[in-house]
Tab-separated table of C-alpha atoms and ligand atoms in Angstrom:
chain	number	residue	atom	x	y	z
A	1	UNK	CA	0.000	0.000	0.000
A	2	UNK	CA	1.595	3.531	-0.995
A	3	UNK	CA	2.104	5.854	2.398
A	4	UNK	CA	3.954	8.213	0.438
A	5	UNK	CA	2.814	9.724	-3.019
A	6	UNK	CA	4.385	12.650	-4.994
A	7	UNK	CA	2.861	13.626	-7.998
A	8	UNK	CA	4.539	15.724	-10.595
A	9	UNK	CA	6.121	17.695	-7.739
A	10	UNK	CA	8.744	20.641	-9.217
A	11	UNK	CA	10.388	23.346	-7.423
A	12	UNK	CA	12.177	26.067	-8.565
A	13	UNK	CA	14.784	28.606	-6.505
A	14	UNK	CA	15.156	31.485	-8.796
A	15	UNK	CA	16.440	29.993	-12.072
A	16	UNK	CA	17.656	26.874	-10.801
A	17	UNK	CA	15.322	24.057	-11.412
A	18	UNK	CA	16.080	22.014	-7.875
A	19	UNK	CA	13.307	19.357	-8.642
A	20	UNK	CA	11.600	18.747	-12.247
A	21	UNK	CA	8.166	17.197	-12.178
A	22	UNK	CA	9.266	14.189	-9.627
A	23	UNK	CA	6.871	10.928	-9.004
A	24	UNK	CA	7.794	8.650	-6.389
A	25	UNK	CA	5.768	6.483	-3.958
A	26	UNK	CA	6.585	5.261	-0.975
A	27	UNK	CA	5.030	2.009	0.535
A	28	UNK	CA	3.904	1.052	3.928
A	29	UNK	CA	6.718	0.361	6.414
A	30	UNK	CA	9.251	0.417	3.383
A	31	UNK	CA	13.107	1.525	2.964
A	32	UNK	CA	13.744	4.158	-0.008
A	33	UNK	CA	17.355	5.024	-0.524
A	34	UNK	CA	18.158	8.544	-2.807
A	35	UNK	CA	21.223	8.682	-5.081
A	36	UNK	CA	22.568	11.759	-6.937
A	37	UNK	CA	25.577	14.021	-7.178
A	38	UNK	CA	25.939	16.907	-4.853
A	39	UNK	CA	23.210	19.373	-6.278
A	40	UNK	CA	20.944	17.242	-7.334
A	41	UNK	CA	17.835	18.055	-5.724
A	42	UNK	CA	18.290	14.985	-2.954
A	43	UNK	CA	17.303	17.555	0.103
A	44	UNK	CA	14.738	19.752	-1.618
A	45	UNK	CA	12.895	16.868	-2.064
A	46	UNK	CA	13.053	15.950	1.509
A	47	UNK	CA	12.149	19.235	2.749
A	48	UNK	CA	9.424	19.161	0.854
A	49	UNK	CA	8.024	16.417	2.347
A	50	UNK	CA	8.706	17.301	5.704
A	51	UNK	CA	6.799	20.442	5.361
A	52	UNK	CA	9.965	22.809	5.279
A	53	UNK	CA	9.370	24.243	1.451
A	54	UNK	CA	6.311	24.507	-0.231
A	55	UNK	CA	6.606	22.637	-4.073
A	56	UNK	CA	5.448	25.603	-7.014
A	57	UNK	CA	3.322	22.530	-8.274
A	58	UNK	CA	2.518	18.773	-7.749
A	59	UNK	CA	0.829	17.333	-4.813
A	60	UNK	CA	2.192	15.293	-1.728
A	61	UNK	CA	0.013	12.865	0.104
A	62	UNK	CA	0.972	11.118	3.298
A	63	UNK	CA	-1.304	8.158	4.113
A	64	UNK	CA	-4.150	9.518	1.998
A	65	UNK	CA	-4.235	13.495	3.146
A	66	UNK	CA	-2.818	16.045	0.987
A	67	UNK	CA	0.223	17.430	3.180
A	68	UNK	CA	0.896	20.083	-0.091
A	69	UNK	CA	-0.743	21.274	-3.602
A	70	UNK	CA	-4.731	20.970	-4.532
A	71	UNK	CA	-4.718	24.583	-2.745
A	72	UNK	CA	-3.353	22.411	0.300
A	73	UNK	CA	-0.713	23.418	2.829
A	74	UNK	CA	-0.081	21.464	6.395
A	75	UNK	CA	2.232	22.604	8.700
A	76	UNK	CA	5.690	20.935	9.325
A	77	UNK	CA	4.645	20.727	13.128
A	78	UNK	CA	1.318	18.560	11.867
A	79	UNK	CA	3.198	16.259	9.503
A	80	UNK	CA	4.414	13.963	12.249
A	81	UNK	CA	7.458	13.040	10.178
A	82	UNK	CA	10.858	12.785	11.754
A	83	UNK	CA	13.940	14.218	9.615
A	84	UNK	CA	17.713	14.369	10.559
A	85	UNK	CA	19.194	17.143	8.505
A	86	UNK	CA	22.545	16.936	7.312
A	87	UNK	CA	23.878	19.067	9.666
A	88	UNK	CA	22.377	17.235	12.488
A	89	UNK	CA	21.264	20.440	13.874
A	90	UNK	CA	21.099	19.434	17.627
A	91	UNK	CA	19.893	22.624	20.097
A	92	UNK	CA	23.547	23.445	22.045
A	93	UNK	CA	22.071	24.999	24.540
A	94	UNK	CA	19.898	21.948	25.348
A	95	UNK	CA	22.055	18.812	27.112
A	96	UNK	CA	21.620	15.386	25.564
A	97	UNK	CA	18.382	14.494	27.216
A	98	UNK	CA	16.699	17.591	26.867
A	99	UNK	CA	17.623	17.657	23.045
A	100	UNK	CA	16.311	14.085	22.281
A	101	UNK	CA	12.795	14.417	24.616
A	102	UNK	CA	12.550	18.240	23.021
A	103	UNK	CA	8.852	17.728	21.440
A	104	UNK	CA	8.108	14.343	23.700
A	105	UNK	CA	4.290	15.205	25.417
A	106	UNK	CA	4.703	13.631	28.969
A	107	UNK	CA	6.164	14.560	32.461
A	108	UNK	CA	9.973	15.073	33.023
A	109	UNK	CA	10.137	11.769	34.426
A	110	UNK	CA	9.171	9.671	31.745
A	111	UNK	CA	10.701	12.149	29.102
A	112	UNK	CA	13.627	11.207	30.540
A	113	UNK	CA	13.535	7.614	30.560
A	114	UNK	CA	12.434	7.644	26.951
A	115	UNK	CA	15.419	9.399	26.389
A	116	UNK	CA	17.957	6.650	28.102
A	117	UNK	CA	16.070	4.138	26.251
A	118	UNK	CA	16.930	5.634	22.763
A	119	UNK	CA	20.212	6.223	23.823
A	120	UNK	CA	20.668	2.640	24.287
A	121	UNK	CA	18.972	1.874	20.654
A	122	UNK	CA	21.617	4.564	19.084
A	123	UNK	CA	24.269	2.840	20.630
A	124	UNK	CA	25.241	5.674	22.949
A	125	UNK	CA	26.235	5.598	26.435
A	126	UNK	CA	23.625	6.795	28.863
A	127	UNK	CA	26.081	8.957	30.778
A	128	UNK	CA	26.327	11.344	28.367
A	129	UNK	CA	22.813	12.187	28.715
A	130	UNK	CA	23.717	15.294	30.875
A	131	UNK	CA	26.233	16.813	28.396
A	132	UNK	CA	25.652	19.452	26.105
A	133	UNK	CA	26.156	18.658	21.936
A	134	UNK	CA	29.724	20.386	21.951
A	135	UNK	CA	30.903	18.174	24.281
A	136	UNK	CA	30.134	15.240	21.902
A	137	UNK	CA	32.113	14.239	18.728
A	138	UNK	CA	30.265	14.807	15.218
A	139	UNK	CA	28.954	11.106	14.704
A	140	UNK	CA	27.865	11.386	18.230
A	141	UNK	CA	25.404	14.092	17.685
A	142	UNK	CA	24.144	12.842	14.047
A	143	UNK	CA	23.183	9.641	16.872
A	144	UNK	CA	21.897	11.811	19.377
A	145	UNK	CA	19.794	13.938	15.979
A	146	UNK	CA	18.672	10.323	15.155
A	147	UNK	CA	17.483	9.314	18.649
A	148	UNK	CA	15.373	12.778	18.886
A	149	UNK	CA	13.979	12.372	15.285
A	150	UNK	CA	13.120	8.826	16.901
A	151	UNK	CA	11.675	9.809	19.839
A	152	UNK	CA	8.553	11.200	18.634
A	153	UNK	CA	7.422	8.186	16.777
A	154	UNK	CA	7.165	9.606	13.457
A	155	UNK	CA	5.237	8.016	10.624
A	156	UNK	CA	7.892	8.196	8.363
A	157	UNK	CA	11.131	9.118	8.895
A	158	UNK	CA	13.847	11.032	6.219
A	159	UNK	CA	17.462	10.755	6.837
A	160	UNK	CA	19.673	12.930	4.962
A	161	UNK	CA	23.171	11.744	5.243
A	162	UNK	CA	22.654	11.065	8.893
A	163	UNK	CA	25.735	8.723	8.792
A	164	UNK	CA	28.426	11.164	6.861
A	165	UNK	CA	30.277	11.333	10.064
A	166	UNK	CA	30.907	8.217	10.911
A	167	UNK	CA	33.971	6.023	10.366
A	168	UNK	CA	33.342	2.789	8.153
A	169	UNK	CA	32.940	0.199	10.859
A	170	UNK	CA	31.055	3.013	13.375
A	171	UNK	CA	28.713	3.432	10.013
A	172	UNK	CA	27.664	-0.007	9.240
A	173	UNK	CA	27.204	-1.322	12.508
A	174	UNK	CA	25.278	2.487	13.664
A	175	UNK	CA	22.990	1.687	9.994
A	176	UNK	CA	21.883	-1.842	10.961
A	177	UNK	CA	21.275	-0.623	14.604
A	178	UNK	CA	18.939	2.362	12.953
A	179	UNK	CA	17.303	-0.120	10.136
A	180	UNK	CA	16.470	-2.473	12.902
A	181	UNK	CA	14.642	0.387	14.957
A	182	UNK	CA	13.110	1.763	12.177
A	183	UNK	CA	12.015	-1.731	10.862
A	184	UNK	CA	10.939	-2.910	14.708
A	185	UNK	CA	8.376	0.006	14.545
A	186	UNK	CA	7.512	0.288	10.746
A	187	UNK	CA	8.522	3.214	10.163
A	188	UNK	CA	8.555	4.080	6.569
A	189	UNK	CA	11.879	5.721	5.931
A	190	UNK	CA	13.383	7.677	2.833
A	191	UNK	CA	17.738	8.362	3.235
A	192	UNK	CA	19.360	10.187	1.222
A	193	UNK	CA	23.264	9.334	0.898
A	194	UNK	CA	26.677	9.949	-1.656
A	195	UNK	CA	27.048	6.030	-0.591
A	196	UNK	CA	26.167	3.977	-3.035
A	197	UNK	CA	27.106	1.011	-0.773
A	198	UNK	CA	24.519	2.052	1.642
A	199	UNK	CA	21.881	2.801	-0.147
A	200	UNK	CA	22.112	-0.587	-1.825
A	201	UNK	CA	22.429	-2.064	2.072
A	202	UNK	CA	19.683	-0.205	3.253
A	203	UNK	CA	17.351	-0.049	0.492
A	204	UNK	CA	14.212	-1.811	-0.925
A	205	UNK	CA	13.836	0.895	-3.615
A	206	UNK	CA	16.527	2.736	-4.798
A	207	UNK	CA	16.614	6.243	-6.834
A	208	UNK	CA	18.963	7.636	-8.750
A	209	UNK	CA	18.524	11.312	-9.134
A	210	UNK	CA	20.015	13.915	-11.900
A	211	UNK	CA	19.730	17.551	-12.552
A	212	UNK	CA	16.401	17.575	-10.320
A	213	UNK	CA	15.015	14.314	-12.524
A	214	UNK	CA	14.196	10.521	-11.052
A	215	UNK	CA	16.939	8.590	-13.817
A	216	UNK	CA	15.864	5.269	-12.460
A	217	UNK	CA	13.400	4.286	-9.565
A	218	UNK	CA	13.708	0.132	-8.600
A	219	UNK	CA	15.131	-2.352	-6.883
A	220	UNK	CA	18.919	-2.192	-5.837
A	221	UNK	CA	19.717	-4.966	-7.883
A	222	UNK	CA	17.585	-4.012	-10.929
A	223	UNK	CA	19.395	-0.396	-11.117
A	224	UNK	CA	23.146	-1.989	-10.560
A	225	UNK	CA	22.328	-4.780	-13.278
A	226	UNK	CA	20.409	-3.036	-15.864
A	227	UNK	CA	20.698	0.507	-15.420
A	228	UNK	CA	19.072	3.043	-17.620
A	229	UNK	CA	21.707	4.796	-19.321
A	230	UNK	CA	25.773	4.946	-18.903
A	231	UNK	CA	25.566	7.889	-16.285
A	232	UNK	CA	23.768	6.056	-13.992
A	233	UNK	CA	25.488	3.544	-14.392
A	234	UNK	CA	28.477	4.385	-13.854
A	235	UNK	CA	27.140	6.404	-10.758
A	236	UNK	CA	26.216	3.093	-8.849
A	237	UNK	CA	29.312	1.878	-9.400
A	238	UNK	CA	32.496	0.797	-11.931
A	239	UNK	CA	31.294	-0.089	-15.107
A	240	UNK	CA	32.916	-0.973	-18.600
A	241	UNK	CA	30.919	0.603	-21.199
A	242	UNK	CA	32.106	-0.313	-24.735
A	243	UNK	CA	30.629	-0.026	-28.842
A	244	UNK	CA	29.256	-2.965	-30.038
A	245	UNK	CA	27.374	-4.822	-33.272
A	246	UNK	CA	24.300	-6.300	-31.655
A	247	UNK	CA	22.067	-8.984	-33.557
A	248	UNK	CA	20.528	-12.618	-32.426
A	249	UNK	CA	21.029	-12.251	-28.781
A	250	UNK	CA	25.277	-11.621	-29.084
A	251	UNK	CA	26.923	-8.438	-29.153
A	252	UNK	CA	30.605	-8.261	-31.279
A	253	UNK	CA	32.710	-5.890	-29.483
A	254	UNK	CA	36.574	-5.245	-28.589
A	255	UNK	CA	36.048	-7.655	-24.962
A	256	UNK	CA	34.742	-10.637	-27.601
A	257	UNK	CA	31.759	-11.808	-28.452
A	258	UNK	CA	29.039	-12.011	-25.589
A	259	UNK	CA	25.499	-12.948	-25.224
A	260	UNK	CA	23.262	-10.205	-24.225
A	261	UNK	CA	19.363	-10.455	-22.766
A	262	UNK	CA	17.476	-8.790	-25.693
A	263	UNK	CA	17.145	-11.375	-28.549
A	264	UNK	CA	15.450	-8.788	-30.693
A	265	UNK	CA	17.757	-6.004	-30.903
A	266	UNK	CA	19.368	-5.728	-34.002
A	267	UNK	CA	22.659	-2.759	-34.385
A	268	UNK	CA	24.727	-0.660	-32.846
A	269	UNK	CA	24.580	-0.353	-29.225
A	270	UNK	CA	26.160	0.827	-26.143
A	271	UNK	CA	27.136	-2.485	-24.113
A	272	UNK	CA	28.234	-3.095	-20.073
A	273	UNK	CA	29.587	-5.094	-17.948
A	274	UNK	CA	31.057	-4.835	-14.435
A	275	UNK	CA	34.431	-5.694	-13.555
A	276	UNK	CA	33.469	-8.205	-11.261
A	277	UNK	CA	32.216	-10.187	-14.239
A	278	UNK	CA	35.945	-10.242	-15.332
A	279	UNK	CA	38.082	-13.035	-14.675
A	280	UNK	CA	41.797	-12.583	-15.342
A	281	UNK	CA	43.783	-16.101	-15.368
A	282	UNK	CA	47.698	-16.375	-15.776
A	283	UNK	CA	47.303	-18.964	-18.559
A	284	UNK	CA	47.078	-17.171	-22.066
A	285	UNK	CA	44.816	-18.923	-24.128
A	286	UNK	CA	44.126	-18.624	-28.221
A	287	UNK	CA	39.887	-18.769	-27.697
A	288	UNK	CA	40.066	-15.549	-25.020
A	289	UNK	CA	41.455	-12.362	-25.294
A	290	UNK	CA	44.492	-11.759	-23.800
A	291	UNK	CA	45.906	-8.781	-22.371
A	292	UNK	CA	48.601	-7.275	-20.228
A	293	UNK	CA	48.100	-5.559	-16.136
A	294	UNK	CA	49.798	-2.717	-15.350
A	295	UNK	CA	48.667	-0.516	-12.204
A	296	UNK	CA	48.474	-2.942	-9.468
A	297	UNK	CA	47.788	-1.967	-6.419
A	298	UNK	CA	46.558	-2.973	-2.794
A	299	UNK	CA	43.231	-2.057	-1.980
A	300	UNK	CA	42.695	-4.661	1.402
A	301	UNK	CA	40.330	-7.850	0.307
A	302	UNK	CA	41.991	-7.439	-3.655
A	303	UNK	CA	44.371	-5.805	-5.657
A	304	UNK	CA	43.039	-3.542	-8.120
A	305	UNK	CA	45.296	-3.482	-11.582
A	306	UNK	CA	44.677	-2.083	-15.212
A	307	UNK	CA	43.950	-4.714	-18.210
A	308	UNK	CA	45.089	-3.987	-21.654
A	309	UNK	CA	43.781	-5.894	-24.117
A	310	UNK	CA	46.371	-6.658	-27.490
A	311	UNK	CA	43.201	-6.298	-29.548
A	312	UNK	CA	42.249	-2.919	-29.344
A	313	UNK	CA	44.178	-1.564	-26.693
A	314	UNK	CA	40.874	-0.834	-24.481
A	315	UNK	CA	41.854	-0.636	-20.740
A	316	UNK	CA	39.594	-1.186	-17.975
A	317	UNK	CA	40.270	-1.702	-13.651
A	318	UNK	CA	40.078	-5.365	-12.288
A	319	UNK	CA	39.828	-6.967	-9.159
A	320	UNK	CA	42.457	-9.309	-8.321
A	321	UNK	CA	41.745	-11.451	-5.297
A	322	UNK	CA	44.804	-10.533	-2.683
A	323	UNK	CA	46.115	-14.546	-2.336
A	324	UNK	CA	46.838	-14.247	-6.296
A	325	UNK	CA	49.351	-11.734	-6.682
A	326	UNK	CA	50.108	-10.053	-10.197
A	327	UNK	CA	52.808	-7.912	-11.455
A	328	UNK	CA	52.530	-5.181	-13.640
A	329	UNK	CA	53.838	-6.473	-16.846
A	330	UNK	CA	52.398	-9.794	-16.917
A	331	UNK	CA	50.928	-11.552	-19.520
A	332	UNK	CA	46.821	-12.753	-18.912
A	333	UNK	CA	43.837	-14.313	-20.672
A	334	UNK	CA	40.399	-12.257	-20.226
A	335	UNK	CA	37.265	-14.347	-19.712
A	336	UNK	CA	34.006	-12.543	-18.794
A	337	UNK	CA	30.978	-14.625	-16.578
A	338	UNK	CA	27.427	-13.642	-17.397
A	339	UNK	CA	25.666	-11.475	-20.100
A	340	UNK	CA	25.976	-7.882	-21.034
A	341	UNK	CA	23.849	-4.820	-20.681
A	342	UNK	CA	22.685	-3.174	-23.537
A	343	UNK	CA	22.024	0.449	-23.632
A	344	UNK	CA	19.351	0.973	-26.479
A	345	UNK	CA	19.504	4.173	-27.393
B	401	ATP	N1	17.083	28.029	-0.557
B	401	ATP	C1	17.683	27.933	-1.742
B	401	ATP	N2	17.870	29.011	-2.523
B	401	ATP	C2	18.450	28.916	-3.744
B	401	ATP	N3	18.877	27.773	-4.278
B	401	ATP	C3	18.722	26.650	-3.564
B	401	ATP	C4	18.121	26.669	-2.259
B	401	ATP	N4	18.107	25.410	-1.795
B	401	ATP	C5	18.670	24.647	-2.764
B	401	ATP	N5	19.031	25.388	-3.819
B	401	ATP	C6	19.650	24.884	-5.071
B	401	ATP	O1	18.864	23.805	-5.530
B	401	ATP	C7	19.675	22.750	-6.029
B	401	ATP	C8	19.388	21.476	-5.263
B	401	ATP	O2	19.853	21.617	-3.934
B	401	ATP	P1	19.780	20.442	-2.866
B	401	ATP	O3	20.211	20.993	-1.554
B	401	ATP	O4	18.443	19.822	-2.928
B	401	ATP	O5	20.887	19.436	-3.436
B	401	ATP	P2	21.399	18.029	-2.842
B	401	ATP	O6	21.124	16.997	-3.862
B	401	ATP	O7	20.855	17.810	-1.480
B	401	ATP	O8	22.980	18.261	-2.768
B	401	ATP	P3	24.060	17.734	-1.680
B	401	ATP	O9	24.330	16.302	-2.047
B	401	ATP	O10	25.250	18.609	-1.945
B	401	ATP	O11	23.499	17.891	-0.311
B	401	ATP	C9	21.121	23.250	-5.895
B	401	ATP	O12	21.507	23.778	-7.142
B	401	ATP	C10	21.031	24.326	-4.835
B	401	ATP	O13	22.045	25.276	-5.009
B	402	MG	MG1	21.704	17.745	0.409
């Protein structure tokens, strides 16, 4: 059941189109991750929903009332939706407690203990209830923003990079910790992030925004596989785009030949595949193409090197598992696993 609906929602500043005629919807108790380079029009869309902005036209509907357009305009205060800005934006004259019951209806008391609870579901110690925001570090206080946002048990909940300032292993374990709360207590949720990781961790649907447009709205695994057009995806991640002769099912290009999904296509095309459908052996064999590495170097769980094929002198990244180590220099056959993706248009 859609919670969430946006319908043909734009919003200008000045000249600058910040969001161009946008549709998304947002299910019941459901996970939406938002993609996009800086600039995109990731938080105008958020404030917008949260009641910050008003859109210049479109409509927004929150579990079947209009929250904005149709001559419509509720209040932030009356939207019941929890947000943690970017810049966390705790009150510093506030301590801890105070900032994350700020809002909460009920006597000191129990404001209080609601607070310690949340603390414990952020994963923060309870003794630093009584300090005041500067005396915590930055991914402290995005916790302490979350905990507040949680507190008054929003009906859906928009996170805009609320995990920026976090180091890797403080991030992952501090976004299963906030998907399990949010999940617990079905909160839908929409988070915007620059992490593509993340967003495919946290998300059911993913969107990829440019220039103020939805590129592609679907599953994680749809938009990393077959992605819309070469921008996004190379945005979700390392891709090898190459020219190709399509017909029958096989695309002819410089990496070989190699099946493809659409069996009806017939001429030139765009083709992709990802490097981890690459497998680089020592062994040079006649039927593959062979190649030579060059730019190896140690990224932790693999090496990452350079291929360049003898063909056509195309070069793309690899990723060499770290037990096999390669030098620059060497010598290697190029097989690829799986089918290409073919851009259309
Ligand atoms: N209040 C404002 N006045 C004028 N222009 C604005 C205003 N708010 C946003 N913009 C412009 O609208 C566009 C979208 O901004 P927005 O903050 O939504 O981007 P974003 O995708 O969140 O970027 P980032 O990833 O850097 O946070 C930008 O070009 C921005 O400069
Ligand atoms: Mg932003």
């Amino acid at each position: 059941m859609t919670f969430l609906k946006l319908h043909a929602v734009r919003k200008s500043y000045g000249s600058v189109v910040a969001l161009d005629s946008v549709d998304l919807s947002v299910k019941a108790g459901s996970r939406t991750a938002i993609v996009g380079p800086s600039g995109c029009g990731k938080t105008t869309l958020l404030r917008l929903v949260a009641g910050f902005d008003v859109p210049d036209s479109g409509t927004i509907t929150l579990d079947g009332e209009v929250m904005a357009g149709d001559g419509q305009k509720v209040p932030a205060h009356r939207r019941n939706i929890g947000i943690v800005a970017q810049d966390g934006c705790l009150f510093p004259h506030l301590s801890v407690a105070d900032n994350i019951a700020f809002g909460v209806n009920a006597e000191r008391a129990v404001r209080h203990s609601r607070a310690a609870e949340l603390m414990d579901m952020v994963g923060l110690d309870r003794a630093m209830l009584s300090r005041k925001p500067d005396q915590l570090s930055g991914g402290q206080q995005q916790r302490v923003a979350l905990a507040r946002a949680l507190a008054r048990k929003p009906r859906l909940m928009l996170l805009d990079e609320p995990f920026s300032a976090l180091d890797t292993g403080l991030r992952v374990a501090t976004r299963k910790a906030v998907t399990e709360v949010l999940s617990a207590a079905g909160i839908p949720t929409i988070l915007v992030t620059h992490d593509q990781s993340e967003a495919f961790a946290f998300a059911e649907q993913l969107v990829v925004m440019q220039r103020g447009r939805f590129a592609q709205v679907g599953s994680p695994q749809e938009l990393y596989a077959r992605p819309v057009d070469p921008a996004t995806a190379t945005f979700l991640g390392e891709a090898i785009i190459v020219s190709a002769e399509v017909a029958d099912g096989r695309a002819d290009s410089e990496l070989g030949q190699l099946p493809v999904e659409d069996h009806l296509y017939r001429g030139k095309a765009k083709i992709m595949i990802r490097p981890e459908q690459i497998v680089v052996t020592r062994a040079t064999s006649k039927d593959q193409p062979s190649g030579t590495i060059n730019d190896v170097s140690f990224c932790g769980p693999a090496f990452t090197a350079r291929v360049t094929l003898h063909s056509s002198g195309a070069s793309f990244h690899v990723n060499l598992p770290s037990h096999e180590t390669m030098s620059s220099g060497e010598a290697v056959s190029v097989s690829i696993l799986g089918k290409a993706h073919l851009f259309k248009s």
